[in-house]
Every structure is written in structure tokens, then in C-alpha cells.
């Protein structure tokens, strides 16, 4: 077969627009998802049994079901149950934020647990009040330790976001699929789409190991 | 006579402490009076309650019964109801402690480690705390390490930083819990020198150590603790040199044998 990549130049703008939607969706869901994840991570290590049960149920449910099913459920079932129309974008944000919250909460939980009891001994010996312990000792260490895994979580989210094309959101994947259908040139179009995802995701995965080495080297935490 | 010397700095009365609902008794009635300016070294076999004693003094462990007064003020007591240990937080602030495993905050550099408590607990101005910290670091031979992170320091340097951090709060009593046990042998000396420096300034201290050379050099008094009780208590030349109690003698013989 003959490959002709020149047809893609016609769709440059459409692809860029799709990429923009993908990036916007990913960044918003990273921010909201990490905040949710940290709160849920704290709840899961809390002494309050109700908080622990609720947060665990949420995390296990979202980790134990396919993201595609979650997306469909939020797109089609949630509006029926709430009786309100949600825009495509809002539904996408809700679905991917809940997914991101579930996976990052595990990351934060692990990093919170990895802070040894001797750090708390030091806090007591220095007379640090509870709020200072949390803000100046626990939180920065938990976040620093979580960064490498969080970055991996972000890369996963960026890739998983392609699923929103299945519910008609005009992201990079959706645009690519449409172009491929209309031009009957799936090899060229889908290869380029894959390449675009890769060019963005690859540096991030590399950054994970660099940052990991930095944090481990300098702070040994 | 100097009357102030009659008032003990620390008075522990009948301290009892157990784990696992009383199944494991670690302290079985400890009574120790410590005068101001005394340097008490606590020695004894592992599991004999030495570290627990220091942790109780720091307010890190609850007690089953007994009480501690500090500088004439009630400090720790077993409350009226069970498993309620009452600790006076304002008294606790005048005690500093250094641990075996440094316990520096890994995400903060040396200077930040030193000024965190003075700034956050006492509300001291940052610039003033930094000046004091720098002076203290110079004194301990760490002037050039102010911006280093704990992971970039040797064990001996980390432990000297930990001592400096505790001193930033101007403690009236310092507790040292096996502070050289985790160190490579060639680094032990630099940490002990710093503690000897403090001793020369009459800082009252309680030290748990396995280093008998250090014990003899720094102690004004040695307590041999085993099985959760004080077995022998006296000047270093007596307890380390010619112990009265058979258990002390056995322990000392064994330790010196190992050291040689």
C-alpha cells in the first residue's frame, strides 16, 4: 500500500483543536483530581470509621470498574437521575476527575503512610503544635514523596482521556477517528494521532525518573 | 550552703509503664531525683527500660502510674481515669531530646530544621532565629552546612544538627537516647565532643548510651537500670569501676569485654 501523509495538512487545524480539548480536559481533571485524591487519601488514613468506609468504597468502586463504563454512566445515567442536562465537557470533567481522584488517593495514602513515626517523635520533642506538624512536616513530605507516582498518574489520565471520544467529545482521538473515516486513510491519520499522544506523554514519563532521582538524591525521602 | 541546690530539677516518683495491657512491664517503679547541673548516664541491658524512661521524660509515652515534677512544677502524672496521662505542655517545652536516628526533617535544609520550632512555637522573628542558628552551627563546626539537606550530611553531622536543633529552644534539660549507636565508629567522637562541650557549660542532661568510655567521661552520676528498676545509682567511678551490685558487675564485665 502507498502512504500519503500530505492529506493530513488539510486537517492540521482540526487536529490542533482536538489536542486543545484533550489538554484542557486533562489539566482541569489533574488539578481537581489531585485535590480530591489528597482529601480522600487523608480520609482513608483517618481514625473516623465512617470517613474511612465511605472513602474506601469510593476508591474501590472506581478502581474496580472500567473507565469507559464510568464515562457512559456519567454521560447517560447521571443526567437522568439528576434531571439536568450536563454539557459534554462537564460530564467529561466529572467522570475523569472522579477517576483521577480514586487513583491519586492511593498515591497520597501510600506517601502519608511512609512518613515514619520518628518524624512525629521529633515534632513532639520540638513542641510543634498539631497544625504546624501537618502543614510544615507531614504535607510537604507526603507531596514530595508522591510526585513521581502522581506524574505517572497524570500521564495515565492524559492517555485515558481518549475514551471521551466514545461519548462524542471532540478531543484529539475523536477528531482523528472522524478524519480517518472521512478520508479512508486510517493508517496515516491514526499513526499521526498516536505520535502526537506519544510526543506529549514520553517526555513526561522520562521526567518521572529524573524527578524521582532528584528527590531521592537530594532529600532521600 | 547554696540553698538552690537542695531543690531537685527532676523528681520521678514510682513510675510504672507497661505495654499490651500490662502484659509487658517496662518500668516497675522508678524513683530518680536529679539535681540541677547533674549529668546522669543511664546504662543497662537492652529492654531494661532505659529508652522508655527517656521517652516518658519527653512526654512521648504514657505512664500507668507515678509522677514527674520538673523544676518544682508538676510535669507528668497518671490522671484520675485509666490510661490518661496528664502532661504539662509548658513544662515539656523546657526539655530537649535527641534520638538515635537523627529524626531531622528531610525536606528542610539544616537552617530550616533549626528555625522551624523557634519561629512556629515561640513566634521568634525569622532573621533573629537564623542568626542564632548560624552561631550555633559555627560552634558545632557546621557553619558551611546551613544550606545542605540532611541527606547530604554524614551521620555525625546529622546528629550534631539534631543537637543544635534541640538547643535552639533553650532547654533546661537535654535527653540523649543512644545518639551514637547508629553512627560509624569514626564519627562517634565528633558527636560526643559536642555533648562534652555542653557538659562544660553545665547543661543538665540524661544520657542513655552503650559507650562506656563516653559514660565515664561525661557522667557526674551513673544509673544502672535493668528489668525496669534502678539496680545501682552512684558516681561513675563507683558504678563503672567497682560496682556493689552483682548484676551491675556482670553487665560491666560483659560490656568491657566486648569493647576490648
Tab-separated table of C-alpha atoms in Angstrom:
chain	number	residue	atom	x	y	z
A	1	UNK	CA	0.000	0.000	0.000
A	2	UNK	CA	1.018	3.596	-0.544
A	3	UNK	CA	1.090	6.041	2.251
A	4	UNK	CA	0.211	9.663	1.699
A	5	UNK	CA	0.710	11.853	4.756
A	6	UNK	CA	0.087	15.051	2.811
A	7	UNK	CA	-3.690	14.694	3.261
A	8	UNK	CA	-3.139	15.480	6.928
A	9	UNK	CA	-2.050	19.037	6.194
A	10	UNK	CA	-5.669	19.832	5.348
A	11	UNK	CA	-6.748	18.758	8.808
A	12	UNK	CA	-3.988	20.439	10.777
A	13	UNK	CA	-6.339	22.908	12.382
A	14	UNK	CA	-8.941	20.280	13.321
A	15	UNK	CA	-6.268	18.108	14.922
A	16	UNK	CA	-4.887	21.045	16.902
A	17	UNK	CA	-8.364	21.887	18.127
A	18	UNK	CA	-8.828	18.272	19.205
A	19	UNK	CA	-5.490	18.355	21.005
A	20	UNK	CA	-6.504	21.567	22.732
A	21	UNK	CA	-9.675	19.901	24.048
A	22	UNK	CA	-7.673	16.887	25.225
A	23	UNK	CA	-5.114	19.064	27.029
A	24	UNK	CA	-7.731	21.324	28.588
A	25	UNK	CA	-9.702	18.343	29.850
A	26	UNK	CA	-6.563	16.635	31.160
A	27	UNK	CA	-5.214	19.677	33.010
A	28	UNK	CA	-8.541	20.527	34.644
A	29	UNK	CA	-9.013	16.930	35.758
A	30	UNK	CA	-5.442	16.706	37.049
A	31	UNK	CA	-5.939	19.752	39.279
A	32	UNK	CA	-9.384	18.744	40.535
A	33	UNK	CA	-8.472	15.057	40.739
A	34	UNK	CA	-5.314	15.637	42.799
A	35	UNK	CA	-7.171	17.858	45.260
A	36	UNK	CA	-9.907	15.242	45.580
A	37	UNK	CA	-7.301	12.498	45.824
A	38	UNK	CA	-5.432	14.218	48.664
A	39	UNK	CA	-8.633	14.742	50.646
A	40	UNK	CA	-9.682	11.129	50.064
A	41	UNK	CA	-6.166	9.922	50.945
A	42	UNK	CA	-6.416	11.759	54.278
A	43	UNK	CA	-9.904	10.336	54.839
A	44	UNK	CA	-8.633	6.810	54.208
A	45	UNK	CA	-5.932	7.192	56.871
A	46	UNK	CA	-8.361	8.908	59.273
A	47	UNK	CA	-9.402	7.438	62.616
A	48	UNK	CA	-13.057	8.116	61.837
A	49	UNK	CA	-14.567	4.821	60.703
A	50	UNK	CA	-17.393	6.419	58.665
A	51	UNK	CA	-14.949	8.589	56.714
A	52	UNK	CA	-12.742	5.578	56.156
A	53	UNK	CA	-15.603	3.366	54.959
A	54	UNK	CA	-17.049	5.979	52.594
A	55	UNK	CA	-13.705	6.888	51.065
A	56	UNK	CA	-12.689	3.241	50.681
A	57	UNK	CA	-15.971	2.379	48.977
A	58	UNK	CA	-15.473	5.226	46.501
A	59	UNK	CA	-11.892	4.281	45.703
A	60	UNK	CA	-12.539	0.545	45.368
A	61	UNK	CA	-15.554	1.140	43.145
A	62	UNK	CA	-13.740	3.445	40.748
A	63	UNK	CA	-10.645	1.274	40.659
A	64	UNK	CA	-12.689	-1.856	40.129
A	65	UNK	CA	-14.782	-0.754	37.159
A	66	UNK	CA	-13.718	0.145	33.606
A	67	UNK	CA	-13.274	3.856	32.990
A	68	UNK	CA	-15.377	3.504	29.852
A	69	UNK	CA	-18.316	2.230	31.900
A	70	UNK	CA	-17.868	5.101	34.362
A	71	UNK	CA	-17.877	7.575	31.477
A	72	UNK	CA	-21.034	6.114	29.927
A	73	UNK	CA	-22.735	6.058	33.279
A	74	UNK	CA	-21.968	9.694	33.988
A	75	UNK	CA	-22.876	10.781	30.463
A	76	UNK	CA	-26.138	8.900	30.176
A	77	UNK	CA	-27.335	7.850	33.618
A	78	UNK	CA	-26.346	10.799	35.798
A	79	UNK	CA	-28.392	13.367	33.791
A	80	UNK	CA	-31.425	11.027	34.014
A	81	UNK	CA	-31.061	10.646	37.766
A	82	UNK	CA	-30.377	14.321	38.457
A	83	UNK	CA	-32.880	15.510	35.906
A	84	UNK	CA	-30.448	18.062	34.495
A	85	UNK	CA	-28.641	18.240	31.219
A	86	UNK	CA	-24.888	18.221	31.570
A	87	UNK	CA	-22.743	19.501	28.749
A	88	UNK	CA	-20.356	17.040	27.164
A	89	UNK	CA	-17.402	18.858	28.655
A	90	UNK	CA	-18.857	18.968	32.175
A	91	UNK	CA	-19.639	15.264	32.068
A	92	UNK	CA	-16.125	14.547	30.853
A	93	UNK	CA	-14.640	16.626	33.647
A	94	UNK	CA	-16.817	14.945	36.299
A	95	UNK	CA	-16.036	11.438	35.054
A	96	UNK	CA	-12.276	11.852	34.678
A	97	UNK	CA	-11.957	13.829	37.934
A	98	UNK	CA	-13.629	11.010	39.838
A	99	UNK	CA	-11.326	8.512	38.150
A	100	UNK	CA	-8.226	10.635	38.844
A	101	UNK	CA	-9.327	11.218	42.447
A	102	UNK	CA	-9.559	7.478	43.032
A	103	UNK	CA	-6.121	6.635	41.669
A	104	UNK	CA	-4.273	9.610	43.193
A	105	UNK	CA	-5.835	8.950	46.607
A	106	UNK	CA	-3.936	5.661	46.638
A	107	UNK	CA	-0.739	7.529	45.769
A	108	UNK	CA	-1.274	10.030	48.589
A	109	UNK	CA	-2.273	7.318	51.043
A	110	UNK	CA	0.967	5.453	50.408
A	111	UNK	CA	3.060	8.605	50.778
A	112	UNK	CA	1.273	9.601	54.001
A	113	UNK	CA	1.902	6.145	55.426
A	114	UNK	CA	5.576	6.238	54.504
A	115	UNK	CA	6.274	9.075	56.954
A	116	UNK	CA	7.880	7.231	59.837
A	117	UNK	CA	6.778	7.521	63.481
A	118	UNK	CA	10.163	9.050	64.403
A	119	UNK	CA	9.171	12.184	62.499
A	120	UNK	CA	6.269	12.565	64.920
A	121	UNK	CA	8.614	11.953	67.869
A	122	UNK	CA	10.734	14.841	66.610
A	123	UNK	CA	7.636	17.043	66.308
A	124	UNK	CA	6.646	16.300	69.901
A	125	UNK	CA	10.184	16.825	71.198
A	126	UNK	CA	10.229	20.228	69.488
A	127	UNK	CA	6.803	21.093	70.854
A	128	UNK	CA	5.306	21.661	67.406
A	129	UNK	CA	1.525	22.096	67.627
A	130	UNK	CA	-0.711	19.792	65.541
A	131	UNK	CA	-1.378	22.321	62.773
A	132	UNK	CA	2.340	23.018	62.328
A	133	UNK	CA	3.017	19.271	62.215
A	134	UNK	CA	0.507	18.806	59.396
A	135	UNK	CA	1.357	21.906	57.352
A	136	UNK	CA	5.151	22.056	57.783
A	137	UNK	CA	6.154	18.443	58.306
A	138	UNK	CA	3.553	15.948	57.041
A	139	UNK	CA	2.103	17.701	53.989
A	140	UNK	CA	5.365	18.692	52.253
A	141	UNK	CA	6.871	15.251	52.772
A	142	UNK	CA	3.716	13.497	51.570
A	143	UNK	CA	3.542	15.644	48.429
A	144	UNK	CA	7.275	15.317	47.653
A	145	UNK	CA	7.136	11.565	48.033
A	146	UNK	CA	4.006	11.397	45.889
A	147	UNK	CA	5.318	13.495	42.981
A	148	UNK	CA	6.871	10.713	40.859
A	149	UNK	CA	3.792	8.486	41.133
A	150	UNK	CA	1.489	11.472	40.644
A	151	UNK	CA	3.240	12.273	37.381
A	152	UNK	CA	2.644	8.705	36.219
A	153	UNK	CA	-0.995	9.115	37.241
A	154	UNK	CA	-1.156	12.292	35.128
A	155	UNK	CA	0.281	10.505	32.093
A	156	UNK	CA	-2.295	7.728	32.548
A	157	UNK	CA	-5.072	10.290	32.701
A	158	UNK	CA	-3.811	12.008	29.563
A	159	UNK	CA	-3.959	8.706	27.695
A	160	UNK	CA	-7.237	7.510	29.243
A	161	UNK	CA	-8.849	10.805	28.254
A	162	UNK	CA	-9.045	9.438	24.696
A	163	UNK	CA	-12.025	7.416	25.946
A	164	UNK	CA	-14.200	10.545	25.953
A	165	UNK	CA	-14.258	10.288	22.173
A	166	UNK	CA	-16.588	7.320	22.685
A	167	UNK	CA	-19.254	9.628	24.076
A	168	UNK	CA	-18.859	12.205	21.335
A	169	UNK	CA	-16.441	14.706	22.845
A	170	UNK	CA	-14.343	16.313	20.109
A	171	UNK	CA	-10.944	15.508	21.587
A	172	UNK	CA	-7.829	14.518	19.665
A	173	UNK	CA	-8.929	10.898	19.365
A	174	UNK	CA	-12.436	11.833	18.199
A	175	UNK	CA	-11.123	14.249	15.571
A	176	UNK	CA	-8.593	11.715	14.360
A	177	UNK	CA	-11.216	9.000	14.061
A	178	UNK	CA	-13.504	11.277	12.055
A	179	UNK	CA	-10.752	12.324	9.686
A	180	UNK	CA	-9.745	8.729	9.260
A	181	UNK	CA	-13.338	7.715	8.439
A	182	UNK	CA	-13.861	10.587	6.009
A	183	UNK	CA	-10.606	10.173	4.129
A	184	UNK	CA	-10.416	6.385	4.343
A	185	UNK	CA	-6.786	6.829	5.351
A	186	UNK	CA	-6.730	5.201	8.779
A	187	UNK	CA	-3.050	4.244	8.721
A	188	UNK	CA	-1.740	7.754	8.151
A	189	UNK	CA	-4.231	9.547	10.369
A	190	UNK	CA	-4.211	7.188	13.321
A	191	UNK	CA	-0.414	6.901	13.214
A	192	UNK	CA	-0.102	10.652	13.449
A	193	UNK	CA	-2.636	10.791	16.275
A	194	UNK	CA	-0.693	8.128	18.155
A	195	UNK	CA	2.511	10.050	17.536
A	196	UNK	CA	1.007	13.243	18.963
A	197	UNK	CA	-0.049	11.413	22.145
A	198	UNK	CA	3.402	9.857	22.377
A	199	UNK	CA	5.319	13.108	21.851
A	200	UNK	CA	3.494	14.612	24.819
A	201	UNK	CA	3.433	11.558	27.088
A	202	UNK	CA	7.012	10.381	26.545
A	203	UNK	CA	8.842	13.425	27.986
A	204	UNK	CA	6.533	13.255	30.987
A	205	UNK	CA	7.354	9.612	31.664
A	206	UNK	CA	11.046	10.456	31.312
A	207	UNK	CA	10.569	13.365	33.697
A	208	UNK	CA	9.229	10.912	36.267
A	209	UNK	CA	12.564	9.120	36.542
A	210	UNK	CA	14.571	12.354	36.515
A	211	UNK	CA	12.472	13.929	39.251
A	212	UNK	CA	12.472	10.702	41.226
A	213	UNK	CA	16.280	10.605	41.135
A	214	UNK	CA	16.448	14.277	42.143
A	215	UNK	CA	14.123	13.922	45.090
A	216	UNK	CA	15.705	10.685	46.217
A	217	UNK	CA	19.211	12.072	45.770
A	218	UNK	CA	18.751	15.402	47.437
A	219	UNK	CA	16.214	14.666	50.106
A	220	UNK	CA	16.369	10.890	50.435
A	221	UNK	CA	12.666	10.648	51.150
B	1	UNK	CA	25.351	26.405	101.779
B	2	UNK	CA	23.803	27.179	98.415
B	3	UNK	CA	20.132	26.580	99.027
B	4	UNK	CA	19.064	26.351	95.393
B	5	UNK	CA	20.911	23.056	95.107
B	6	UNK	CA	18.543	21.397	97.507
B	7	UNK	CA	15.688	21.684	95.001
B	8	UNK	CA	15.760	18.819	92.508
B	9	UNK	CA	15.481	19.615	88.793
B	10	UNK	CA	13.708	16.339	88.093
B	11	UNK	CA	11.855	14.181	90.549
B	12	UNK	CA	10.431	10.912	89.247
B	13	UNK	CA	8.217	9.090	91.683
B	14	UNK	CA	7.231	5.470	91.337
B	15	UNK	CA	6.988	5.467	87.548
B	16	UNK	CA	5.215	2.416	86.150
B	17	UNK	CA	4.758	1.683	82.497
B	18	UNK	CA	3.607	-1.414	80.645
B	19	UNK	CA	2.674	-2.425	77.136
B	20	UNK	CA	-0.009	-4.783	75.860
B	21	UNK	CA	-2.463	-4.162	78.720
B	22	UNK	CA	0.062	-4.800	81.439
B	23	UNK	CA	1.458	-7.990	79.899
B	24	UNK	CA	4.908	-6.461	79.383
B	25	UNK	CA	6.111	-4.292	82.241
B	26	UNK	CA	8.897	-1.964	81.168
B	27	UNK	CA	9.123	0.352	84.158
B	28	UNK	CA	8.384	-1.198	87.540
B	29	UNK	CA	8.591	1.739	89.892
B	30	UNK	CA	11.361	4.160	89.048
B	31	UNK	CA	12.341	6.825	91.574
B	32	UNK	CA	15.071	9.189	90.451
B	33	UNK	CA	15.926	12.634	91.733
B	34	UNK	CA	18.195	14.735	89.595
B	35	UNK	CA	19.839	17.925	90.836
B	36	UNK	CA	20.477	20.942	88.589
B	37	UNK	CA	23.760	20.647	86.731
B	38	UNK	CA	23.869	16.865	87.051
B	39	UNK	CA	24.757	14.701	84.085
B	40	UNK	CA	23.095	11.360	84.559
B	41	UNK	CA	24.156	8.478	82.350
B	42	UNK	CA	21.745	5.561	82.282
B	43	UNK	CA	23.255	2.215	81.343
B	44	UNK	CA	21.852	-1.284	81.279
B	45	UNK	CA	20.857	-4.196	79.077
B	46	UNK	CA	18.518	-3.754	76.106
B	47	UNK	CA	14.880	-3.915	77.091
B	48	UNK	CA	15.735	-2.794	80.605
B	49	UNK	CA	13.652	0.360	80.297
B	50	UNK	CA	16.370	2.964	79.678
B	51	UNK	CA	14.961	4.377	76.441
B	52	UNK	CA	11.411	4.163	77.724
B	53	UNK	CA	12.456	6.224	80.717
B	54	UNK	CA	13.766	8.976	78.450
B	55	UNK	CA	10.697	8.795	76.215
B	56	UNK	CA	8.464	9.168	79.257
B	57	UNK	CA	10.515	12.191	80.351
B	58	UNK	CA	9.959	13.736	76.901
B	59	UNK	CA	6.224	13.117	77.109
B	60	UNK	CA	6.320	10.655	74.209
B	61	UNK	CA	4.968	7.721	76.226
B	62	UNK	CA	2.014	7.417	78.544
B	63	UNK	CA	2.556	6.027	82.012
B	64	UNK	CA	0.434	3.640	84.068
B	65	UNK	CA	1.126	5.359	87.368
B	66	UNK	CA	3.566	7.630	89.093
B	67	UNK	CA	4.537	11.248	88.588
B	68	UNK	CA	7.320	13.541	87.469
B	69	UNK	CA	7.977	17.052	88.661
B	70	UNK	CA	10.329	19.369	86.834
B	71	UNK	CA	11.960	22.414	88.387
B	72	UNK	CA	9.473	22.180	91.242
B	73	UNK	CA	6.432	22.148	88.942
B	74	UNK	CA	4.158	19.156	88.343
B	75	UNK	CA	5.006	17.834	84.871
B	76	UNK	CA	3.662	14.323	84.285
B	77	UNK	CA	1.104	12.400	86.258
B	78	UNK	CA	-1.188	9.466	85.660
B	79	UNK	CA	-4.621	11.034	85.570
B	80	UNK	CA	-7.613	10.001	87.620
B	81	UNK	CA	-9.103	7.713	84.974
B	82	UNK	CA	-7.211	4.865	83.363
B	83	UNK	CA	-4.747	5.364	80.523
B	84	UNK	CA	-4.929	9.128	80.865
B	85	UNK	CA	-1.509	10.610	81.281
B	86	UNK	CA	-1.514	14.314	82.063
B	87	UNK	CA	1.439	16.185	80.627
B	88	UNK	CA	2.050	19.879	81.243
B	89	UNK	CA	2.920	21.197	77.787
B	90	UNK	CA	4.584	24.390	79.016
B	91	UNK	CA	6.955	22.320	81.158
B	92	UNK	CA	7.630	19.938	78.293
B	93	UNK	CA	8.889	22.847	76.211
B	94	UNK	CA	11.885	23.262	78.511
B	95	UNK	CA	13.131	19.741	77.737
B	96	UNK	CA	15.033	18.861	74.563
B	97	UNK	CA	15.683	15.417	73.141
B	98	UNK	CA	17.996	13.872	70.560
B	99	UNK	CA	17.249	10.428	69.157
B	100	UNK	CA	19.280	7.529	67.826
B	101	UNK	CA	18.108	8.013	64.250
B	102	UNK	CA	18.615	11.799	63.935
B	103	UNK	CA	14.939	12.489	63.047
B	104	UNK	CA	15.800	15.594	61.047
B	105	UNK	CA	13.097	16.803	58.678
B	106	UNK	CA	14.370	15.545	55.295
B	107	UNK	CA	12.540	18.143	53.199
B	108	UNK	CA	14.066	21.091	55.060
B	109	UNK	CA	17.688	22.214	54.912
B	110	UNK	CA	19.818	22.472	58.037
B	111	UNK	CA	18.930	26.092	58.762
B	112	UNK	CA	15.215	25.474	58.185
B	113	UNK	CA	15.363	22.466	60.501
B	114	UNK	CA	16.814	24.674	63.221
B	115	UNK	CA	14.441	27.610	62.936
B	116	UNK	CA	11.143	25.769	62.403
B	117	UNK	CA	10.312	25.333	66.094
B	118	UNK	CA	11.584	28.749	67.324
B	119	UNK	CA	9.570	30.528	64.613
B	120	UNK	CA	6.415	28.413	64.847
B	121	UNK	CA	6.288	27.665	68.562
B	122	UNK	CA	7.678	30.859	70.070
B	123	UNK	CA	6.893	33.237	67.244
B	124	UNK	CA	10.514	34.327	67.045
B	125	UNK	CA	11.418	36.575	64.085
B	126	UNK	CA	12.939	34.587	61.239
B	127	UNK	CA	16.062	36.751	60.906
B	128	UNK	CA	16.778	36.546	64.621
B	129	UNK	CA	16.311	32.771	64.672
B	130	UNK	CA	18.569	32.435	61.627
B	131	UNK	CA	21.308	34.427	63.349
B	132	UNK	CA	21.111	32.260	66.437
B	133	UNK	CA	21.078	29.122	64.288
B	134	UNK	CA	24.129	30.210	62.337
B	135	UNK	CA	26.049	30.975	65.536
B	136	UNK	CA	25.174	27.578	66.937
B	137	UNK	CA	26.183	25.818	63.708
B	138	UNK	CA	29.541	27.607	63.674
B	139	UNK	CA	30.120	26.492	67.241
B	140	UNK	CA	29.495	22.879	66.247
B	141	UNK	CA	31.729	23.129	63.171
B	142	UNK	CA	28.780	23.107	60.766
B	143	UNK	CA	28.847	26.728	59.607
B	144	UNK	CA	29.246	25.741	55.967
B	145	UNK	CA	26.365	23.261	56.074
B	146	UNK	CA	23.484	25.662	56.737
B	147	UNK	CA	22.002	25.219	53.265
B	148	UNK	CA	22.641	21.468	52.987
B	149	UNK	CA	19.825	18.932	53.194
B	150	UNK	CA	20.040	16.147	55.795
B	151	UNK	CA	20.625	13.521	53.081
B	152	UNK	CA	23.793	15.369	52.069
B	153	UNK	CA	25.310	15.073	55.554
B	154	UNK	CA	27.216	12.290	57.265
B	155	UNK	CA	25.659	10.590	60.270
B	156	UNK	CA	27.876	12.547	62.632
B	157	UNK	CA	26.926	15.840	61.015
B	158	UNK	CA	23.228	14.929	61.098
B	159	UNK	CA	23.421	14.154	64.782
B	160	UNK	CA	25.219	17.442	65.535
B	161	UNK	CA	22.480	19.269	63.613
B	162	UNK	CA	19.871	17.408	65.667
B	163	UNK	CA	21.582	18.557	68.869
B	164	UNK	CA	21.738	22.140	67.604
B	165	UNK	CA	18.044	21.965	66.655
B	166	UNK	CA	17.111	20.922	70.181
B	167	UNK	CA	19.287	23.682	71.681
B	168	UNK	CA	17.510	26.357	69.638
B	169	UNK	CA	14.663	26.145	72.160
B	170	UNK	CA	16.980	26.851	75.137
B	171	UNK	CA	16.155	23.649	77.030
B	172	UNK	CA	16.804	23.368	80.747
B	173	UNK	CA	17.392	19.642	80.377
B	174	UNK	CA	18.698	17.617	77.435
B	175	UNK	CA	17.872	13.962	76.827
B	176	UNK	CA	20.197	11.891	74.637
B	177	UNK	CA	18.848	8.492	73.610
B	178	UNK	CA	21.690	6.340	72.246
B	179	UNK	CA	22.699	9.172	69.964
B	180	UNK	CA	25.903	7.482	68.763
B	181	UNK	CA	24.560	3.937	68.366
B	182	UNK	CA	23.703	4.313	64.686
B	183	UNK	CA	26.995	6.007	63.794
B	184	UNK	CA	30.077	4.585	62.132
B	185	UNK	CA	32.776	4.256	64.805
B	186	UNK	CA	34.939	7.028	63.338
B	187	UNK	CA	32.037	9.506	63.587
B	188	UNK	CA	31.200	8.843	67.224
B	189	UNK	CA	33.897	11.170	68.542
B	190	UNK	CA	32.657	14.338	66.849
B	191	UNK	CA	29.179	13.902	68.316
B	192	UNK	CA	30.489	13.114	71.781
B	193	UNK	CA	32.729	16.202	71.614
B	194	UNK	CA	29.669	18.374	71.083
B	195	UNK	CA	27.925	16.823	74.075
B	196	UNK	CA	31.065	17.278	76.172
B	197	UNK	CA	31.033	20.930	75.100
B	198	UNK	CA	27.525	21.254	76.515
B	199	UNK	CA	28.599	19.478	79.676
B	200	UNK	CA	31.370	22.052	80.122
B	201	UNK	CA	28.632	24.686	80.161
B	202	UNK	CA	26.784	22.837	82.929
B	203	UNK	CA	23.828	21.782	80.797
B	204	UNK	CA	21.860	19.220	82.805
B	205	UNK	CA	21.443	16.033	80.814
B	206	UNK	CA	20.243	12.468	80.882
B	207	UNK	CA	22.106	10.159	78.555
B	208	UNK	CA	21.390	6.610	77.517
B	209	UNK	CA	24.490	5.072	75.982
B	210	UNK	CA	26.348	1.824	75.461
B	211	UNK	CA	29.672	3.628	75.138
B	212	UNK	CA	31.373	3.148	78.490
B	213	UNK	CA	34.312	5.397	77.641
B	214	UNK	CA	31.881	8.225	76.952
B	215	UNK	CA	29.851	7.406	80.056
B	216	UNK	CA	32.929	7.666	82.250
B	217	UNK	CA	33.977	10.942	80.631
B	218	UNK	CA	30.697	12.777	80.804
B	219	UNK	CA	28.749	11.407	83.749
B	220	UNK	CA	28.539	13.075	87.108
B	221	UNK	CA	26.381	10.147	88.086
B	222	UNK	CA	25.642	6.720	86.610
B	223	UNK	CA	22.430	4.759	86.974
B	224	UNK	CA	22.308	1.069	86.128
B	225	UNK	CA	18.825	0.133	85.022
B	226	UNK	CA	17.704	-3.454	84.443
B	227	UNK	CA	14.384	-5.252	84.474
B	228	UNK	CA	12.517	-1.974	84.808
B	229	UNK	CA	14.093	-0.916	88.089
B	230	UNK	CA	17.126	1.093	89.214
B	231	UNK	CA	19.656	-1.508	90.318
B	232	UNK	CA	22.536	0.778	91.185
B	233	UNK	CA	22.974	4.528	91.341
B	234	UNK	CA	26.149	6.412	92.147
B	235	UNK	CA	29.218	8.296	90.956
B	236	UNK	CA	30.804	6.932	87.742
B	237	UNK	CA	33.940	5.639	89.422
B	238	UNK	CA	31.821	3.517	91.722
B	239	UNK	CA	29.170	2.151	89.314
B	240	UNK	CA	31.561	1.655	86.401
B	241	UNK	CA	34.717	0.968	88.406
B	242	UNK	CA	33.733	-1.061	91.426
B	243	UNK	CA	30.016	-1.785	91.346
B	244	UNK	CA	28.372	-3.004	94.549
B	245	UNK	CA	25.592	-4.990	92.963
B	246	UNK	CA	26.275	-8.354	91.353
B	247	UNK	CA	24.042	-7.577	88.342
B	248	UNK	CA	25.872	-4.357	87.664
B	249	UNK	CA	29.215	-6.109	87.916
B	250	UNK	CA	28.167	-8.805	85.425
B	251	UNK	CA	26.926	-6.210	82.978
B	252	UNK	CA	30.025	-4.020	83.243
B	253	UNK	CA	32.335	-7.018	82.851
B	254	UNK	CA	30.477	-8.143	79.761
B	255	UNK	CA	30.423	-4.696	78.150
B	256	UNK	CA	34.099	-4.002	78.792
B	257	UNK	CA	34.922	-7.441	77.499
B	258	UNK	CA	33.104	-6.635	74.255
B	259	UNK	CA	34.743	-3.208	73.999
B	260	UNK	CA	38.173	-4.839	74.178
